Amino acid sequence: MRAPESGTHVPPFRLALTYLVLAGIALVFLVRLYQLQVVEGERYTDLANENRLTNVNLAAPRGVIYDRNGFQLVRNIPSFNVTITPALLPDSLAEVEAIYQTLSDLTGVPVDQGGPPAARCVAGRGVRQLAEEGETISPYDAWPIACNVPEEVARILRERQTDLPGVGVEAEPVRDYTTGELTSAVIGYLGPIPEGFAQEFEDLGFRTDRDKIGYTGIEGQFQQALAGQNGLKVVVEDVARQPLYEVGPVRQPIPGYSLRLTLDTRLQTAAATALANRMEFLNRFAGEVRTPIGVVIAMNPQTGEILAMVTLPTYENNRMARFIPADYYNQLISDDRGRPLINHAVSGEFPPGSTFKMATAIGILNEGVVTPTETIFDPGTISIANRYFPNDPGQAKDFFCWKRDGHGAIDFLHGVAFSCNVYFYSAAGGFPGEIEGDGLGIDRIGRYARSVGYGFPLGVDLPGEENGLIPDPDWKRINLGESWSTGDTYNAGTGQGFVLATPLQVLTSIATLANGGRVMWPHLVQQILDGEGNIVQNIAPRVLWDIADGTITAPQDWNVDPSVIRLAQEGMHLVTTEGTAHGWGDLESISSAGKTGTGEFCDAYMLSRNACPAGDFPTHSWYVGYAPFENPEIAVVAFVYNGGEGAITSGPIVKQVLEAYFALKAIDTASSP
């Protein structure tokens, strides 16, 4: 028998197979290593950096807002928030309980109060619940316990921070509206970035969980200019997401621009007081809220600068400065009659009544429908036959003058001065024996109305401006399925029927005639300023078009002979010296002019109260006045919802605002070097 060999013999093919397997494994590792390090190296580097590097968005200071005299209407002030970082609280439960109690004593937030998670700074949860929520979600982040605490409380907590581990005090800028509800309809307020616009604002550099944007008013209209540009820095964080150090260059935030408005806060106060007192008197006399809405606008008719803009009811925008309280917001939107969040000066559409007659007035003279000295007889009532039953007197429609026994024979100037309805009915739509044919007609009424600013937005630098409505036969056919009638023309020519206008449009129409025919762009922002108060941009007055310059400067041929405008001015001057506003809207020592308006209406609320009997509808009150008559410096419109006669209710409001303007002018002149 053969003896076995010492050692172990490995067949060569097995050895080769082993080497081949090892080489394959090494190759797999090398390929994978190449893929990780070279092919996908940049991706994994980015992931690693994303894990340790954080982009910190640096908030830009928002621009402030001044009135025309430099009075600060909007400023930024610090709001102090108390926070807890759960991971930094002491280990001892007794010490934690003592911290909770201290915070509760100083801030007024209860130690224990259950409630579902909600937005930060919303009441309803206790200190313990807020801290536990933070520990569950992100223990190393500072969670707000109390927001907008008094500065004294913030100072106490900062002094005691060594004894209160985990407790912090952070300051964030918030808007302070120094004039509050006096200017809130113009200034507006801020709110969180809506979810639907989140991506859009993130692309612009905003942080959606922190930054706020303008929701309405100047804050909304000039959001881009006021907001500035947020900055950015990159920091390295540890595993607990605590910042260690900055890397790379820091992009500093660019502060937002500031704005100087055309408003005069002193005149704004006078206008708000005059309007509020008149509305309060009417409501107190009626024993109910008879008139829930009122508007006053003052404008320089030569420049279009808005000197005052008041709309009532309004709201307190300081209550929206830190967050929008749900209960207060619901209270505002539930007011269906007053709608305090609406700026009725630019968004309210109402029948303008006899203030609209001035558009008809320039039309009937310019088109030769009447001559200045030609008279039309006003018996107090005129009737037009029903075209479908011309021989049936019972089917005729009566149209009344506000003076039921009539004005008798009346010419153009006195037709304007005494706001004679029959005069304008006949001239607007024709009347047998007085004005043959169709008179001015609805198409030409619409043309002249648009020429002075009715029927479309004027481009005021505020959001939400409405069109108003200048109806025509096509509009009625499309919307009501009915044919146009002579009665419709009568109503339209006197600012009734389907005609609607905003108070700003009514003011612009009269301001246009006051300044000789130039339709000025109504605006509120005068200058854009940098953070040092230097002028970045002057916003100059702009003529939208001129109806009296003899050239076509408007979308249509809206030229009006200058002599016609002068006659319209004379008629409005007579309104104050012997007409409908005499004794109500005229000034004692300064000449003025104007136009009253009493606009019939019947809305859903009045219908629900059976307050619209035939021939005796409720009326809105209007008056527009300007002064001095010879060289106007200021034009003012007052509108009072359900206010009755224009002269009696709105005339004194305009008079008080005009008097305040000239009193302030005298004070400024006396105090200037």
XYZ file of C-alpha atoms in Angstrom, residues 26-530:
505
model
C -12.512 43.390 -6.229
C -13.784 44.565 -9.613
C -17.293 44.950 -8.243
C -15.965 47.016 -5.355
C -13.818 49.087 -7.705
C -16.736 49.709 -10.077
C -19.019 50.598 -7.183
C -16.327 52.812 -5.710
C -15.878 54.511 -9.087
C -19.635 54.978 -9.367
C -19.887 56.472 -5.873
C -16.752 58.597 -6.036
C -16.695 59.676 -9.657
C -19.980 59.076 -11.434
C -22.248 60.042 -8.496
C -19.659 61.878 -6.465
C -21.180 65.285 -7.007
C -24.620 64.037 -5.983
C -23.403 62.520 -2.736
C -21.301 65.571 -2.019
C -24.416 67.665 -2.381
C -26.313 65.321 -0.068
C -23.554 65.524 2.507
C -23.450 69.270 2.267
C -27.210 69.428 2.506
C -26.972 67.422 5.689
C -24.404 69.696 7.301
C -24.959 73.029 5.523
C -28.069 75.142 5.937
C -29.131 78.198 3.987
C -30.266 80.855 6.434
C -32.695 83.369 4.944
C -32.035 86.883 6.276
C -35.149 89.035 6.463
C -35.044 92.410 4.751
C -36.424 95.402 6.672
C -39.711 96.518 5.120
C -39.971 100.131 3.978
C -41.947 102.657 6.002
C -44.654 105.069 4.840
C -44.982 108.835 5.374
C -47.678 111.366 4.601
C -46.978 114.430 2.434
C -45.673 116.391 5.434
C -43.265 113.699 6.618
C -45.499 112.316 9.356
C -44.790 108.603 9.731
C -47.926 106.604 9.024
C -46.280 103.164 9.143
C -43.143 102.093 10.987
C -41.432 98.898 12.090
C -41.199 98.180 15.801
C -39.802 95.143 17.640
C -42.191 92.516 18.916
C -40.747 90.284 21.638
C -41.492 86.558 21.684
C -40.635 84.151 24.499
C -39.370 80.739 23.358
C -38.383 77.374 24.790
C -35.797 75.049 23.267
C -36.858 71.666 24.757
C -33.463 69.977 24.350
C -31.805 72.669 26.452
C -34.128 72.366 29.422
C -32.526 70.962 32.598
C -32.770 67.243 33.415
C -34.402 67.874 36.783
C -38.189 67.747 36.547
C -38.427 70.114 39.521
C -36.295 72.692 37.743
C -38.375 72.337 34.567
C -41.587 72.836 36.551
C -40.092 75.954 38.143
C -39.213 77.332 34.688
C -42.741 76.644 33.435
C -44.222 78.442 36.434
C -41.917 81.435 36.025
C -42.850 81.776 32.373
C -46.528 81.525 33.240
C -46.248 84.206 35.913
C -44.452 86.621 33.583
C -46.340 86.032 30.340
C -49.823 85.104 31.542
C -49.807 81.825 29.575
C -51.127 79.052 31.873
C -48.785 76.203 32.746
C -51.341 73.624 31.631
C -54.024 74.186 29.033
C -55.015 71.516 26.572
C -55.897 72.247 22.990
C -55.165 71.077 19.457
C -51.980 72.280 17.734
C -52.482 75.621 16.018
C -50.511 78.423 14.437
C -47.826 80.047 16.533
C -48.899 82.748 18.954
C -52.499 81.573 18.962
C -53.921 81.268 22.470
C -55.374 78.009 23.717
C -52.438 75.901 24.921
C -50.297 75.932 28.029
C -46.520 76.252 28.458
C -46.137 72.529 29.120
C -48.122 71.490 26.037
C -46.174 73.842 23.799
C -42.837 72.595 25.132
C -43.860 68.928 24.756
C -45.023 69.558 21.207
C -41.664 71.133 20.397
C -39.761 68.245 21.962
C -41.696 65.777 19.842
C -41.236 67.597 16.542
C -37.862 69.353 16.782
C -36.297 69.485 20.234
C -33.394 71.719 19.209
C -35.587 74.445 17.708
C -36.879 77.406 19.708
C -40.646 77.111 20.111
C -42.703 80.222 20.853
C -44.482 80.186 24.193
C -45.787 83.750 24.216
C -45.727 86.369 21.476
C -45.720 90.144 21.606
C -44.907 90.285 25.295
C -44.260 93.706 26.852
C -40.698 94.963 26.559
C -40.407 94.960 30.358
C -41.118 91.204 30.447
C -38.582 90.624 27.674
C -35.925 92.527 29.650
C -36.618 90.539 32.822
C -36.310 87.208 30.986
C -33.092 88.232 29.274
C -31.585 89.262 32.601
C -32.532 85.875 34.091
C -31.561 83.663 31.160
C -28.668 82.081 33.089
C -31.226 80.878 35.643
C -33.674 79.774 32.952
C -31.837 77.355 30.660
C -33.715 76.645 27.446
C -35.677 79.906 27.622
C -35.016 82.563 25.005
C -36.329 85.931 23.912
C -36.386 86.798 20.227
C -37.310 90.097 18.646
C -39.037 90.322 15.273
C -40.102 93.467 13.432
C -43.825 94.095 13.077
C -45.785 96.882 11.481
C -47.039 99.709 13.650
C -49.760 101.758 11.975
C -49.554 105.043 13.834
C -52.890 106.333 12.558
C -54.699 102.989 12.808
C -58.246 102.971 11.488
C -57.946 106.593 10.325
C -55.936 105.454 7.297
C -56.376 101.671 7.289
C -58.527 101.666 4.125
C -55.669 103.394 2.291
C -52.664 101.747 3.966
C -53.998 98.186 4.213
C -52.320 95.461 6.240
C -49.981 92.458 5.992
C -50.757 88.776 6.129
C -49.041 85.391 5.678
C -48.138 84.242 2.190
C -51.116 82.227 0.854
C -50.400 78.583 0.103
C -51.331 79.011 -3.540
C -48.613 81.642 -3.987
C -45.948 79.946 -1.876
C -43.750 78.771 -4.750
C -43.941 82.124 -6.498
C -42.725 83.980 -3.420
C -40.117 81.359 -2.551
C -38.646 81.896 -6.012
C -38.404 85.583 -5.133
C -36.433 84.779 -1.980
C -39.200 84.893 0.611
C -39.577 82.480 3.510
C -43.199 81.423 3.529
C -43.289 80.404 7.196
C -41.991 83.795 8.343
C -42.449 86.580 5.831
C -45.656 88.525 5.319
C -46.971 90.328 2.283
C -49.347 93.207 1.712
C -52.950 92.090 1.408
C -54.623 95.336 0.385
C -54.163 99.092 0.220
C -50.732 100.638 -0.308
C -49.158 97.657 1.469
C -50.533 95.375 -1.242
C -50.193 97.673 -4.251
C -46.524 98.461 -3.515
C -45.572 95.073 -2.095
C -42.532 94.681 -4.324
C -41.092 98.113 -3.537
C -41.768 97.950 0.221
C -40.555 94.368 0.759
C -36.969 94.733 -0.440
C -34.846 91.619 -1.046
C -34.048 89.010 1.590
C -30.415 88.064 2.173
C -28.755 84.665 2.517
C -25.932 83.052 4.462
C -24.706 79.454 4.667
C -23.898 77.921 8.068
C -22.460 74.576 9.132
C -24.615 72.709 11.652
C -23.888 69.829 13.990
C -26.000 66.693 14.297
C -28.403 68.561 16.595
C -28.826 71.195 13.892
C -27.097 73.806 16.000
C -25.099 76.386 13.977
C -21.317 76.082 14.245
C -19.890 78.626 11.792
C -20.601 80.415 8.533
C -19.080 79.449 5.214
C -18.799 81.441 2.028
C -19.876 85.033 1.426
C -22.995 86.468 3.050
C -25.560 88.108 0.798
C -26.844 90.965 2.877
C -30.583 91.777 2.764
C -31.604 94.841 0.775
C -34.060 97.020 2.725
C -37.350 97.867 1.065
C -38.047 101.328 -0.268
C -40.115 103.777 1.749
C -43.034 105.783 0.381
C -44.211 109.349 0.789
C -47.933 109.674 0.143
C -49.973 112.630 -1.071
C -52.233 112.326 1.989
C -52.312 115.089 4.591
C -53.020 113.346 7.896
C -54.480 116.536 9.370
C -57.001 116.867 6.552
C -57.692 113.133 6.756
C -58.617 113.605 10.409
C -60.907 116.518 9.596
C -62.625 114.543 6.834
C -63.091 111.459 9.013
C -64.510 113.548 11.854
C -66.941 115.422 9.604
C -68.184 112.210 7.982
C -68.451 110.202 11.211
C -70.332 112.984 13.017
C -72.839 113.355 10.185
C -73.436 109.611 9.936
C -73.790 109.321 13.698
C -76.354 112.144 13.689
C -78.424 110.436 10.988
C -78.307 107.071 12.717
C -79.141 108.531 16.102
C -82.029 110.517 14.635
C -83.359 107.390 12.886
C -82.942 105.251 16.003
C -81.142 102.588 13.942
C -78.186 102.129 11.620
C -79.802 103.932 8.721
C -76.560 104.817 6.968
C -73.829 102.178 7.315
C -71.475 103.516 4.615
C -69.862 106.891 3.986
C -66.995 108.188 1.861
C -65.019 111.416 1.661
C -62.230 112.037 -0.857
C -60.262 115.253 -1.239
C -58.108 115.828 -4.312
C -55.997 118.560 -5.839
C -57.828 118.939 -9.181
C -54.734 120.406 -10.833
C -52.491 117.425 -10.054
C -54.731 114.463 -9.174
C -53.012 114.139 -5.784
C -55.382 112.633 -3.233
C -55.192 114.702 -0.058
C -57.638 112.649 2.007
C -59.543 109.412 1.512
C -61.946 108.233 4.190
C -64.324 105.295 3.987
C -66.579 104.183 6.822
C -66.969 101.733 8.380
C -63.353 100.716 8.542
C -61.123 98.462 10.617
C -58.126 98.635 12.935
C -55.154 97.382 10.933
C -52.938 97.275 14.033
C -54.969 94.241 15.096
C -53.657 92.513 11.947
C -50.012 93.492 12.500
C -48.786 90.293 14.195
C -51.358 87.793 12.998
C -54.917 88.021 11.713
C -57.260 87.138 14.607
C -59.950 84.771 13.378
C -62.658 86.238 15.609
C -61.950 89.812 14.524
C -61.687 88.885 10.851
C -64.961 86.948 10.991
C -66.588 89.933 12.672
C -65.472 92.166 9.786
C -66.561 89.876 6.965
C -69.914 89.148 8.593
C -70.922 92.821 8.303
C -72.852 92.477 5.027
C -74.100 96.063 4.975
C -71.018 98.044 5.939
C -68.359 95.679 4.539
C -65.538 97.404 6.463
C -62.751 95.582 4.607
C -63.883 97.231 1.347
C -62.510 100.642 0.403
C -65.800 102.092 -0.820
C -64.027 105.134 -2.253
C -62.677 103.047 -5.146
C -64.575 99.748 -4.887
C -68.100 100.901 -4.044
C -70.470 101.322 -7.006
C -73.553 103.472 -6.433
C -76.047 105.468 -8.541
C -74.431 108.933 -8.715
C -77.699 110.824 -9.040
C -77.535 114.452 -10.119
C -73.743 114.701 -9.836
C -73.789 112.792 -13.133
C -75.818 115.572 -14.773
C -72.596 117.491 -15.440
C -71.566 114.850 -17.973
C -74.941 115.254 -19.665
C -74.629 119.031 -19.345
C -71.431 119.344 -21.365
C -72.850 116.918 -23.920
C -76.072 118.825 -24.605
C -74.182 122.101 -25.087
C -71.300 120.663 -27.070
C -73.659 118.803 -29.427
C -75.988 121.780 -29.827
C -78.999 119.983 -28.349
C -79.669 123.206 -26.422
C -78.120 126.658 -26.367
C -77.019 128.331 -23.129
C -79.914 130.776 -23.170
C -82.591 128.459 -24.489
C -85.237 127.572 -21.919
C -87.100 124.345 -21.305
C -90.396 124.442 -19.446
C -90.575 122.389 -16.267
C -94.145 121.820 -15.066
C -92.959 119.471 -12.329
C -94.080 116.292 -14.104
C -93.821 115.065 -17.681
C -95.212 111.873 -19.189
C -94.000 109.758 -22.064
C -96.288 107.377 -23.904
C -95.744 103.630 -23.838
C -94.519 102.790 -27.342
C -96.622 99.617 -27.343
C -99.781 101.389 -26.145
C -99.364 104.946 -27.476
C -103.056 105.783 -27.263
C -103.610 104.545 -23.739
C -102.840 107.312 -21.199
C -102.908 104.739 -18.436
C -99.816 103.111 -19.894
C -97.838 106.374 -19.935
C -94.819 106.772 -17.644
C -94.547 109.852 -15.437
C -91.214 111.481 -14.651
C -91.010 113.957 -11.814
C -88.819 116.872 -10.960
C -87.652 116.922 -7.351
C -89.566 120.232 -7.118
C -93.029 118.837 -7.701
C -94.593 122.163 -8.731
C -91.787 122.626 -11.266
C -89.234 125.321 -12.024
C -91.104 126.848 -14.946
C -89.039 128.041 -17.910
C -85.390 127.372 -17.045
C -82.132 127.860 -18.941
C -78.878 125.923 -18.856
C -77.142 127.716 -15.971
C -80.173 127.561 -13.734
C -80.935 124.006 -14.831
C -77.534 123.095 -13.385
C -77.836 125.380 -10.362
C -81.233 124.026 -9.323
C -80.575 120.501 -10.638
C -83.820 120.540 -12.611
C -84.714 116.960 -13.486
C -87.215 117.851 -16.224
C -84.648 120.080 -17.940
C -82.184 117.195 -18.123
C -84.839 114.586 -18.973
C -85.888 116.609 -21.996
C -82.357 117.445 -23.116
C -81.092 113.896 -22.599
C -83.922 111.955 -24.251
C -86.054 114.532 -26.028
C -89.600 115.658 -25.258
C -92.302 116.776 -27.720
C -92.720 120.530 -27.817
C -89.431 121.178 -26.017
C -86.596 119.086 -27.475
C -87.572 117.277 -30.640
C -86.194 113.880 -31.513
C -84.099 111.818 -29.107
C -82.205 114.685 -27.511
C -78.609 113.865 -26.676
C -79.373 110.133 -26.730
C -77.861 107.324 -24.730
C -74.853 106.773 -26.997
C -73.691 110.361 -26.706
C -74.493 110.434 -22.991
C -72.138 107.471 -22.636
C -69.460 109.186 -24.705
C -69.424 112.357 -22.608
C -69.663 110.391 -19.366
C -66.571 108.411 -20.306
C -64.792 111.572 -21.380
C -64.819 112.851 -17.787
C -63.883 109.555 -16.152
C -66.973 107.360 -15.782
C -67.273 103.759 -16.893
C -63.779 102.315 -16.316
C -60.981 102.287 -13.720
C -58.940 105.459 -13.543
C -55.793 103.606 -12.490
C -55.533 104.887 -8.917
C -52.592 103.257 -7.128
C -54.801 101.104 -4.924
C -56.096 97.567 -5.528
C -59.740 96.778 -6.126
C -60.831 99.766 -8.227
C -64.163 99.050 -9.913
C -65.468 100.070 -13.342
C -68.812 101.568 -12.505
C -71.435 101.159 -15.232
C -72.481 103.304 -18.173
C -75.322 101.281 -19.731
C -76.404 101.210 -23.364
C -79.013 99.289 -25.400
C -76.668 96.340 -25.957
C -75.975 96.057 -22.236
C -79.681 96.008 -21.415
C -80.456 93.472 -24.132
C -77.666 91.124 -23.006
C -78.222 91.424 -19.257
C -81.978 91.941 -18.993
C -83.259 90.701 -22.343
C -85.163 93.935 -22.872
C -85.103 96.775 -25.380
C -83.920 100.259 -24.485
C -86.602 102.892 -23.864
C -86.783 106.672 -23.692
C -87.337 106.349 -19.962
C -84.015 104.547 -19.676
C -82.352 107.511 -21.379
C -84.087 109.923 -19.012
C -82.789 107.962 -16.033
C -79.279 107.576 -17.403
C -78.997 111.276 -18.251
C -79.685 112.137 -14.606
C -77.428 109.491 -13.076
C -80.224 107.077 -12.217
C -81.521 103.798 -13.564
C -78.678 101.447 -14.388
C -75.863 104.010 -14.031
C -73.294 103.192 -11.353
C -70.156 105.058 -10.315
C -67.494 104.980 -7.641
C -66.998 108.060 -5.453
C -63.567 108.481 -7.065
C -65.162 108.631 -10.519
C -67.708 111.220 -9.360
C -64.913 113.358 -7.890
C -62.768 113.019 -11.005
C -65.617 114.088 -13.286
C -66.133 117.371 -11.390
C -62.392 117.935 -10.882
C -61.982 117.591 -14.662
C -64.452 120.405 -15.304
C -62.960 122.465 -12.463
C -59.462 122.426 -13.967
C -60.621 123.192 -17.498
C -60.916 119.737 -19.016
C -57.834 117.773 -17.978
C -58.564 114.295 -16.645
C -55.793 113.894 -14.083
C -54.552 110.534 -12.910
C -55.720 110.165 -9.280
C -52.836 108.925 -7.162
C -51.688 108.497 -3.574
C -47.923 107.934 -3.795
C -45.798 111.020 -4.290
C -42.236 109.746 -3.852
C -40.293 106.518 -3.451
C -37.428 106.856 -0.956
C -34.419 104.773 0.018
